[in-house]
């Protein structure tokens, strides 16, 4: 990680640390960075907890939303932390493997396919076309579509924190994206053989 360990915690940092340990069992991933800004970290933790545990999306689609954001922002740490949870929630591991390779995942379920199309348009083009918006609204309804959109923003914020501060990748898991090595993109002719 680009930031060294905190030597001493002020009162706000200590309180946020205690909250993270109580709520999440420790200080992991982007929260290692956000501990430096505990007021912001506390708000991000509450928002990310809502997006992952309480949003109107079912758990399977919450995990898919996070994985799509992780792939679009090359957040290998997020991907590795959530891929197993996504499979346990009911997502097809083969489709996730294709998503990791930045291929069309070819989801079998209509809600997953619509969510994927909506999320990719929002995160790459920064706009959602009328047909995709209408399909997502019909599939999810207004409240869920708002939760989906805010979840995408929340997960991309956390991805930016992970990658900007180069939060260490899990050593027990393979890097998931073939076009990313460490914290940089690699060209096909640079791939290790």
JSON list of C-alpha atoms in Angstrom, two decimals:
[
{"chain": "A", "resi": 1, "resn": "UNK", "atom": "CA", "xyz": [0.00, 0.00, 0.00]},
{"chain": "A", "resi": 2, "resn": "UNK", "atom": "CA", "xyz": [1.27, 3.46, -0.85]},
{"chain": "A", "resi": 3, "resn": "UNK", "atom": "CA", "xyz": [0.40, 4.76, 2.61]},
{"chain": "A", "resi": 4, "resn": "UNK", "atom": "CA", "xyz": [2.44, 3.44, 5.47]},
{"chain": "A", "resi": 5, "resn": "UNK", "atom": "CA", "xyz": [0.86, 2.15, 8.65]},
{"chain": "A", "resi": 6, "resn": "UNK", "atom": "CA", "xyz": [-0.58, 4.74, 10.98]},
{"chain": "A", "resi": 7, "resn": "UNK", "atom": "CA", "xyz": [1.75, 5.13, 13.93]},
{"chain": "A", "resi": 8, "resn": "UNK", "atom": "CA", "xyz": [-0.72, 6.87, 16.19]},
{"chain": "A", "resi": 9, "resn": "UNK", "atom": "CA", "xyz": [-4.46, 7.29, 15.87]},
{"chain": "A", "resi": 10, "resn": "UNK", "atom": "CA", "xyz": [-6.27, 10.41, 16.94]},
{"chain": "A", "resi": 11, "resn": "UNK", "atom": "CA", "xyz": [-9.58, 10.07, 18.78]},
{"chain": "A", "resi": 12, "resn": "UNK", "atom": "CA", "xyz": [-11.69, 10.13, 15.59]},
{"chain": "A", "resi": 13, "resn": "UNK", "atom": "CA", "xyz": [-9.49, 7.52, 13.90]},
{"chain": "A", "resi": 14, "resn": "UNK", "atom": "CA", "xyz": [-9.59, 5.30, 16.97]},
{"chain": "A", "resi": 15, "resn": "UNK", "atom": "CA", "xyz": [-13.37, 5.56, 17.12]},
{"chain": "A", "resi": 16, "resn": "UNK", "atom": "CA", "xyz": [-13.68, 4.70, 13.43]},
{"chain": "A", "resi": 17, "resn": "UNK", "atom": "CA", "xyz": [-11.26, 1.80, 13.86]},
{"chain": "A", "resi": 18, "resn": "UNK", "atom": "CA", "xyz": [-13.36, 0.43, 16.72]},
{"chain": "A", "resi": 19, "resn": "UNK", "atom": "CA", "xyz": [-16.51, 0.80, 14.61]},
{"chain": "A", "resi": 20, "resn": "UNK", "atom": "CA", "xyz": [-14.93, -1.07, 11.69]},
{"chain": "A", "resi": 21, "resn": "UNK", "atom": "CA", "xyz": [-13.76, -3.89, 13.93]},
{"chain": "A", "resi": 22, "resn": "UNK", "atom": "CA", "xyz": [-17.23, -4.20, 15.46]},
{"chain": "A", "resi": 23, "resn": "UNK", "atom": "CA", "xyz": [-19.10, -4.00, 12.14]},
{"chain": "A", "resi": 24, "resn": "UNK", "atom": "CA", "xyz": [-16.70, -5.72, 9.74]},
{"chain": "A", "resi": 25, "resn": "UNK", "atom": "CA", "xyz": [-14.41, -7.77, 11.94]},
{"chain": "A", "resi": 26, "resn": "UNK", "atom": "CA", "xyz": [-11.38, -5.64, 11.09]},
{"chain": "A", "resi": 27, "resn": "UNK", "atom": "CA", "xyz": [-9.99, -2.97, 8.84]},
{"chain": "A", "resi": 28, "resn": "UNK", "atom": "CA", "xyz": [-9.92, -4.27, 5.29]},
{"chain": "A", "resi": 29, "resn": "UNK", "atom": "CA", "xyz": [-9.54, -3.01, 1.74]},
{"chain": "A", "resi": 30, "resn": "UNK", "atom": "CA", "xyz": [-10.43, 0.64, 1.16]},
{"chain": "A", "resi": 31, "resn": "UNK", "atom": "CA", "xyz": [-11.06, 1.20, 4.85]},
{"chain": "A", "resi": 32, "resn": "UNK", "atom": "CA", "xyz": [-7.32, 0.91, 5.49]},
{"chain": "A", "resi": 33, "resn": "UNK", "atom": "CA", "xyz": [-7.06, 4.16, 3.52]},
{"chain": "A", "resi": 34, "resn": "UNK", "atom": "CA", "xyz": [-10.27, 5.75, 4.78]},
{"chain": "A", "resi": 35, "resn": "UNK", "atom": "CA", "xyz": [-9.05, 5.37, 8.36]},
{"chain": "A", "resi": 36, "resn": "UNK", "atom": "CA", "xyz": [-6.94, 8.48, 7.60]},
{"chain": "A", "resi": 37, "resn": "UNK", "atom": "CA", "xyz": [-10.12, 10.49, 7.05]},
{"chain": "A", "resi": 38, "resn": "UNK", "atom": "CA", "xyz": [-12.44, 9.00, 9.66]},
{"chain": "A", "resi": 39, "resn": "UNK", "atom": "CA", "xyz": [-15.40, 11.33, 9.17]},
{"chain": "A", "resi": 40, "resn": "UNK", "atom": "CA", "xyz": [-15.46, 10.56, 5.45]},
{"chain": "A", "resi": 41, "resn": "UNK", "atom": "CA", "xyz": [-14.67, 6.91, 6.14]},
{"chain": "A", "resi": 42, "resn": "UNK", "atom": "CA", "xyz": [-17.60, 6.62, 8.51]},
{"chain": "A", "resi": 43, "resn": "UNK", "atom": "CA", "xyz": [-19.98, 7.97, 5.87]},
{"chain": "A", "resi": 44, "resn": "UNK", "atom": "CA", "xyz": [-18.52, 5.74, 3.14]},
{"chain": "A", "resi": 45, "resn": "UNK", "atom": "CA", "xyz": [-18.78, 2.73, 5.41]},
{"chain": "A", "resi": 46, "resn": "UNK", "atom": "CA", "xyz": [-22.44, 3.48, 6.11]},
{"chain": "A", "resi": 47, "resn": "UNK", "atom": "CA", "xyz": [-23.19, 4.01, 2.41]},
{"chain": "A", "resi": 48, "resn": "UNK", "atom": "CA", "xyz": [-21.33, 0.89, 1.28]},
{"chain": "A", "resi": 49, "resn": "UNK", "atom": "CA", "xyz": [-23.04, -1.14, 4.01]},
{"chain": "A", "resi": 50, "resn": "UNK", "atom": "CA", "xyz": [-26.41, 0.07, 2.75]},
{"chain": "A", "resi": 51, "resn": "UNK", "atom": "CA", "xyz": [-25.49, -0.78, -0.83]},
{"chain": "A", "resi": 52, "resn": "UNK", "atom": "CA", "xyz": [-24.29, -4.30, 0.06]},
{"chain": "A", "resi": 53, "resn": "UNK", "atom": "CA", "xyz": [-26.77, -5.26, 2.77]},
{"chain": "A", "resi": 54, "resn": "UNK", "atom": "CA", "xyz": [-29.88, -3.13, 2.63]},
{"chain": "A", "resi": 55, "resn": "UNK", "atom": "CA", "xyz": [-30.49, -1.84, -0.89]},
{"chain": "A", "resi": 56, "resn": "UNK", "atom": "CA", "xyz": [-33.62, -2.78, -2.79]},
{"chain": "A", "resi": 57, "resn": "UNK", "atom": "CA", "xyz": [-31.54, -5.03, -5.06]},
{"chain": "A", "resi": 58, "resn": "UNK", "atom": "CA", "xyz": [-31.47, -8.71, -4.07]},
{"chain": "A", "resi": 59, "resn": "UNK", "atom": "CA", "xyz": [-28.08, -9.98, -2.79]},
{"chain": "A", "resi": 60, "resn": "UNK", "atom": "CA", "xyz": [-27.24, -11.66, -6.13]},
{"chain": "A", "resi": 61, "resn": "UNK", "atom": "CA", "xyz": [-27.64, -8.36, -7.99]},
{"chain": "A", "resi": 62, "resn": "UNK", "atom": "CA", "xyz": [-25.83, -6.38, -5.30]},
{"chain": "A", "resi": 63, "resn": "UNK", "atom": "CA", "xyz": [-22.82, -8.61, -5.81]},
{"chain": "A", "resi": 64, "resn": "UNK", "atom": "CA", "xyz": [-23.11, -8.33, -9.58]},
{"chain": "A", "resi": 65, "resn": "UNK", "atom": "CA", "xyz": [-23.23, -4.54, -9.33]},
{"chain": "A", "resi": 66, "resn": "UNK", "atom": "CA", "xyz": [-20.05, -4.52, -7.27]},
{"chain": "A", "resi": 67, "resn": "UNK", "atom": "CA", "xyz": [-18.26, -6.90, -9.67]},
{"chain": "A", "resi": 68, "resn": "UNK", "atom": "CA", "xyz": [-19.21, -4.85, -12.72]},
{"chain": "A", "resi": 69, "resn": "UNK", "atom": "CA", "xyz": [-17.89, -1.69, -11.05]},
{"chain": "A", "resi": 70, "resn": "UNK", "atom": "CA", "xyz": [-14.76, -3.56, -10.00]},
{"chain": "A", "resi": 71, "resn": "UNK", "atom": "CA", "xyz": [-14.14, -4.73, -13.56]},
{"chain": "A", "resi": 72, "resn": "UNK", "atom": "CA", "xyz": [-14.83, -1.37, -15.17]},
{"chain": "A", "resi": 73, "resn": "UNK", "atom": "CA", "xyz": [-12.39, 0.26, -12.73]},
{"chain": "A", "resi": 74, "resn": "UNK", "atom": "CA", "xyz": [-9.87, -2.62, -12.67]},
{"chain": "A", "resi": 75, "resn": "UNK", "atom": "CA", "xyz": [-10.26, -3.06, -8.91]},
{"chain": "A", "resi": 76, "resn": "UNK", "atom": "CA", "xyz": [-8.76, -6.50, -8.48]},
{"chain": "A", "resi": 77, "resn": "UNK", "atom": "CA", "xyz": [-8.97, -6.30, -4.69]},
{"chain": "A", "resi": 78, "resn": "UNK", "atom": "CA", "xyz": [-12.75, -5.77, -4.82]},
{"chain": "A", "resi": 79, "resn": "UNK", "atom": "CA", "xyz": [-13.19, -8.52, -7.40]},
{"chain": "A", "resi": 80, "resn": "UNK", "atom": "CA", "xyz": [-11.24, -11.04, -5.34]},
{"chain": "A", "resi": 81, "resn": "UNK", "atom": "CA", "xyz": [-13.05, -10.07, -2.14]},
{"chain": "A", "resi": 82, "resn": "UNK", "atom": "CA", "xyz": [-16.49, -10.54, -3.72]},
{"chain": "A", "resi": 83, "resn": "UNK", "atom": "CA", "xyz": [-16.31, -13.17, -6.48]},
{"chain": "A", "resi": 84, "resn": "UNK", "atom": "CA", "xyz": [-16.91, -16.05, -4.09]},
{"chain": "A", "resi": 85, "resn": "UNK", "atom": "CA", "xyz": [-19.78, -14.19, -2.44]},
{"chain": "A", "resi": 86, "resn": "UNK", "atom": "CA", "xyz": [-21.29, -13.56, -5.87]},
{"chain": "A", "resi": 87, "resn": "UNK", "atom": "CA", "xyz": [-21.17, -17.25, -6.79]},
{"chain": "A", "resi": 88, "resn": "UNK", "atom": "CA", "xyz": [-22.64, -18.16, -3.40]},
{"chain": "A", "resi": 89, "resn": "UNK", "atom": "CA", "xyz": [-25.43, -15.64, -4.06]},
{"chain": "A", "resi": 90, "resn": "UNK", "atom": "CA", "xyz": [-26.32, -17.44, -7.29]},
{"chain": "A", "resi": 91, "resn": "UNK", "atom": "CA", "xyz": [-24.29, -15.85, -10.09]},
{"chain": "A", "resi": 92, "resn": "UNK", "atom": "CA", "xyz": [-22.90, -18.14, -12.79]},
{"chain": "A", "resi": 93, "resn": "UNK", "atom": "CA", "xyz": [-19.13, -18.54, -12.29]},
{"chain": "A", "resi": 94, "resn": "UNK", "atom": "CA", "xyz": [-18.56, -19.04, -16.02]},
{"chain": "A", "resi": 95, "resn": "UNK", "atom": "CA", "xyz": [-20.29, -15.73, -16.79]},
{"chain": "A", "resi": 96, "resn": "UNK", "atom": "CA", "xyz": [-18.14, -14.08, -14.12]},
{"chain": "A", "resi": 97, "resn": "UNK", "atom": "CA", "xyz": [-14.99, -15.53, -15.69]},
{"chain": "A", "resi": 98, "resn": "UNK", "atom": "CA", "xyz": [-16.01, -13.96, -19.01]},
{"chain": "A", "resi": 99, "resn": "UNK", "atom": "CA", "xyz": [-16.72, -10.65, -17.26]},
{"chain": "A", "resi": 100, "resn": "UNK", "atom": "CA", "xyz": [-13.26, -10.78, -15.66]},
{"chain": "A", "resi": 101, "resn": "UNK", "atom": "CA", "xyz": [-11.73, -11.21, -19.13]},
{"chain": "A", "resi": 102, "resn": "UNK", "atom": "CA", "xyz": [-13.75, -8.15, -20.24]},
{"chain": "A", "resi": 103, "resn": "UNK", "atom": "CA", "xyz": [-15.86, -10.28, -22.57]},
{"chain": "A", "resi": 104, "resn": "UNK", "atom": "CA", "xyz": [-19.64, -10.36, -22.91]},
{"chain": "A", "resi": 105, "resn": "UNK", "atom": "CA", "xyz": [-20.64, -12.38, -19.84]},
{"chain": "A", "resi": 106, "resn": "UNK", "atom": "CA", "xyz": [-23.79, -13.76, -21.55]},
{"chain": "A", "resi": 107, "resn": "UNK", "atom": "CA", "xyz": [-25.87, -13.93, -18.38]},
{"chain": "A", "resi": 108, "resn": "UNK", "atom": "CA", "xyz": [-28.78, -16.38, -18.54]},
{"chain": "A", "resi": 109, "resn": "UNK", "atom": "CA", "xyz": [-31.13, -14.39, -16.32]},
{"chain": "A", "resi": 110, "resn": "UNK", "atom": "CA", "xyz": [-32.87, -11.36, -17.79]},
{"chain": "A", "resi": 111, "resn": "UNK", "atom": "CA", "xyz": [-32.38, -9.22, -14.68]},
{"chain": "A", "resi": 112, "resn": "UNK", "atom": "CA", "xyz": [-28.63, -9.85, -14.73]},
{"chain": "A", "resi": 113, "resn": "UNK", "atom": "CA", "xyz": [-28.35, -9.05, -18.43]},
{"chain": "A", "resi": 114, "resn": "UNK", "atom": "CA", "xyz": [-30.35, -5.82, -18.05]},
{"chain": "A", "resi": 115, "resn": "UNK", "atom": "CA", "xyz": [-28.34, -4.78, -14.99]},
{"chain": "A", "resi": 116, "resn": "UNK", "atom": "CA", "xyz": [-25.08, -5.48, -16.82]},
{"chain": "A", "resi": 117, "resn": "UNK", "atom": "CA", "xyz": [-26.10, -3.47, -19.88]},
{"chain": "A", "resi": 118, "resn": "UNK", "atom": "CA", "xyz": [-27.31, -0.55, -17.72]},
{"chain": "A", "resi": 119, "resn": "UNK", "atom": "CA", "xyz": [-24.19, -0.55, -15.53]},
{"chain": "A", "resi": 120, "resn": "UNK", "atom": "CA", "xyz": [-21.71, -0.78, -18.40]},
{"chain": "A", "resi": 121, "resn": "UNK", "atom": "CA", "xyz": [-23.38, 2.08, -20.24]},
{"chain": "A", "resi": 122, "resn": "UNK", "atom": "CA", "xyz": [-23.45, 4.23, -17.10]},
{"chain": "A", "resi": 123, "resn": "UNK", "atom": "CA", "xyz": [-19.83, 3.49, -16.20]},
{"chain": "A", "resi": 124, "resn": "UNK", "atom": "CA", "xyz": [-18.25, 3.63, -19.66]},
{"chain": "A", "resi": 125, "resn": "UNK", "atom": "CA", "xyz": [-20.36, 5.99, -21.77]},
{"chain": "A", "resi": 126, "resn": "UNK", "atom": "CA", "xyz": [-21.52, 7.96, -18.70]},
{"chain": "A", "resi": 127, "resn": "UNK", "atom": "CA", "xyz": [-25.02, 7.92, -20.14]},
{"chain": "A", "resi": 128, "resn": "UNK", "atom": "CA", "xyz": [-27.73, 5.26, -20.42]},
{"chain": "A", "resi": 129, "resn": "UNK", "atom": "CA", "xyz": [-29.65, 5.05, -23.69]},
{"chain": "A", "resi": 130, "resn": "UNK", "atom": "CA", "xyz": [-33.45, 5.25, -23.67]},
{"chain": "A", "resi": 131, "resn": "UNK", "atom": "CA", "xyz": [-34.02, 1.57, -24.48]},
{"chain": "A", "resi": 132, "resn": "UNK", "atom": "CA", "xyz": [-31.70, 0.36, -21.73]},
{"chain": "A", "resi": 133, "resn": "UNK", "atom": "CA", "xyz": [-33.16, 2.82, -19.22]},
{"chain": "A", "resi": 134, "resn": "UNK", "atom": "CA", "xyz": [-36.71, 1.70, -20.08]},
{"chain": "A", "resi": 135, "resn": "UNK", "atom": "CA", "xyz": [-35.76, -1.97, -19.74]},
{"chain": "A", "resi": 136, "resn": "UNK", "atom": "CA", "xyz": [-34.07, -1.34, -16.38]},
{"chain": "A", "resi": 137, "resn": "UNK", "atom": "CA", "xyz": [-36.98, 0.73, -15.08]},
{"chain": "A", "resi": 138, "resn": "UNK", "atom": "CA", "xyz": [-39.47, -1.98, -16.12]},
{"chain": "A", "resi": 139, "resn": "UNK", "atom": "CA", "xyz": [-37.35, -4.72, -14.56]},
{"chain": "A", "resi": 140, "resn": "UNK", "atom": "CA", "xyz": [-36.39, -3.02, -11.30]},
{"chain": "A", "resi": 141, "resn": "UNK", "atom": "CA", "xyz": [-38.78, -0.13, -10.64]},
{"chain": "A", "resi": 142, "resn": "UNK", "atom": "CA", "xyz": [-37.87, 3.38, -9.59]},
{"chain": "A", "resi": 143, "resn": "UNK", "atom": "CA", "xyz": [-36.55, 2.79, -6.07]},
{"chain": "A", "resi": 144, "resn": "UNK", "atom": "CA", "xyz": [-34.38, -0.15, -7.05]},
{"chain": "A", "resi": 145, "resn": "UNK", "atom": "CA", "xyz": [-33.03, 1.68, -10.08]},
{"chain": "A", "resi": 146, "resn": "UNK", "atom": "CA", "xyz": [-32.00, 4.58, -7.83]},
{"chain": "A", "resi": 147, "resn": "UNK", "atom": "CA", "xyz": [-30.30, 2.10, -5.45]},
{"chain": "A", "resi": 148, "resn": "UNK", "atom": "CA", "xyz": [-28.53, 0.47, -8.39]},
{"chain": "A", "resi": 149, "resn": "UNK", "atom": "CA", "xyz": [-27.24, 3.79, -9.71]},
{"chain": "A", "resi": 150, "resn": "UNK", "atom": "CA", "xyz": [-25.99, 4.99, -6.32]},
{"chain": "A", "resi": 151, "resn": "UNK", "atom": "CA", "xyz": [-24.43, 1.57, -5.66]},
{"chain": "A", "resi": 152, "resn": "UNK", "atom": "CA", "xyz": [-22.46, 1.86, -8.90]},
{"chain": "A", "resi": 153, "resn": "UNK", "atom": "CA", "xyz": [-21.14, 5.23, -7.76]},
{"chain": "A", "resi": 154, "resn": "UNK", "atom": "CA", "xyz": [-20.29, 3.95, -4.30]},
{"chain": "A", "resi": 155, "resn": "UNK", "atom": "CA", "xyz": [-18.46, 0.88, -5.58]},
{"chain": "A", "resi": 156, "resn": "UNK", "atom": "CA", "xyz": [-16.50, 2.91, -8.11]},
{"chain": "A", "resi": 157, "resn": "UNK", "atom": "CA", "xyz": [-15.46, 5.35, -5.38]},
{"chain": "A", "resi": 158, "resn": "UNK", "atom": "CA", "xyz": [-14.14, 2.46, -3.32]},
{"chain": "A", "resi": 159, "resn": "UNK", "atom": "CA", "xyz": [-12.38, 1.05, -6.42]},
{"chain": "A", "resi": 160, "resn": "UNK", "atom": "CA", "xyz": [-10.67, 4.40, -6.95]},
{"chain": "A", "resi": 161, "resn": "UNK", "atom": "CA", "xyz": [-9.49, 4.40, -3.34]},
{"chain": "A", "resi": 162, "resn": "UNK", "atom": "CA", "xyz": [-8.14, 0.84, -3.66]},
{"chain": "A", "resi": 163, "resn": "UNK", "atom": "CA", "xyz": [-6.26, 1.51, -6.88]},
{"chain": "A", "resi": 164, "resn": "UNK", "atom": "CA", "xyz": [-5.01, 5.05, -6.18]},
{"chain": "A", "resi": 165, "resn": "UNK", "atom": "CA", "xyz": [-3.49, 4.02, -2.87]},
{"chain": "A", "resi": 166, "resn": "UNK", "atom": "CA", "xyz": [-2.51, 0.59, -4.19]},
{"chain": "A", "resi": 167, "resn": "UNK", "atom": "CA", "xyz": [-4.10, -1.37, -1.37]},
{"chain": "A", "resi": 168, "resn": "UNK", "atom": "CA", "xyz": [-2.34, -4.72, -1.34]},
{"chain": "A", "resi": 169, "resn": "UNK", "atom": "CA", "xyz": [-3.94, -7.48, -3.35]},
{"chain": "A", "resi": 170, "resn": "UNK", "atom": "CA", "xyz": [-4.82, -10.67, -1.55]},
{"chain": "A", "resi": 171, "resn": "UNK", "atom": "CA", "xyz": [-1.75, -12.92, -1.69]},
{"chain": "A", "resi": 172, "resn": "UNK", "atom": "CA", "xyz": [-3.77, -16.14, -1.60]},
{"chain": "A", "resi": 173, "resn": "UNK", "atom": "CA", "xyz": [-5.76, -15.34, -4.77]},
{"chain": "A", "resi": 174, "resn": "UNK", "atom": "CA", "xyz": [-4.74, -15.05, -8.40]},
{"chain": "A", "resi": 175, "resn": "UNK", "atom": "CA", "xyz": [-5.11, -11.63, -10.03]},
{"chain": "A", "resi": 176, "resn": "UNK", "atom": "CA", "xyz": [-8.44, -11.83, -11.86]},
{"chain": "A", "resi": 177, "resn": "UNK", "atom": "CA", "xyz": [-7.94, -9.57, -14.87]},
{"chain": "A", "resi": 178, "resn": "UNK", "atom": "CA", "xyz": [-5.64, -10.67, -17.68]},
{"chain": "A", "resi": 179, "resn": "UNK", "atom": "CA", "xyz": [-5.05, -7.09, -18.86]},
{"chain": "A", "resi": 180, "resn": "UNK", "atom": "CA", "xyz": [-4.00, -5.75, -15.44]},
{"chain": "A", "resi": 181, "resn": "UNK", "atom": "CA", "xyz": [-0.76, -6.53, -13.64]},
{"chain": "A", "resi": 182, "resn": "UNK", "atom": "CA", "xyz": [-0.40, -5.03, -10.19]},
{"chain": "A", "resi": 183, "resn": "UNK", "atom": "CA", "xyz": [-1.74, -1.54, -10.61]},
{"chain": "A", "resi": 184, "resn": "UNK", "atom": "CA", "xyz": [-1.23, -0.99, -14.30]},
{"chain": "A", "resi": 185, "resn": "UNK", "atom": "CA", "xyz": [-2.64, -2.11, -17.62]},
{"chain": "A", "resi": 186, "resn": "UNK", "atom": "CA", "xyz": [-0.55, -4.40, -19.76]},
{"chain": "A", "resi": 187, "resn": "UNK", "atom": "CA", "xyz": [-0.69, -4.71, -23.51]},
{"chain": "A", "resi": 188, "resn": "UNK", "atom": "CA", "xyz": [-1.16, -8.18, -25.01]},
{"chain": "A", "resi": 189, "resn": "UNK", "atom": "CA", "xyz": [2.45, -8.16, -26.25]},
{"chain": "A", "resi": 190, "resn": "UNK", "atom": "CA", "xyz": [3.64, -7.50, -22.66]},
{"chain": "A", "resi": 191, "resn": "UNK", "atom": "CA", "xyz": [1.85, -10.47, -21.12]},
{"chain": "A", "resi": 192, "resn": "UNK", "atom": "CA", "xyz": [4.03, -12.91, -19.25]},
{"chain": "A", "resi": 193, "resn": "UNK", "atom": "CA", "xyz": [4.31, -16.25, -20.94]}
]
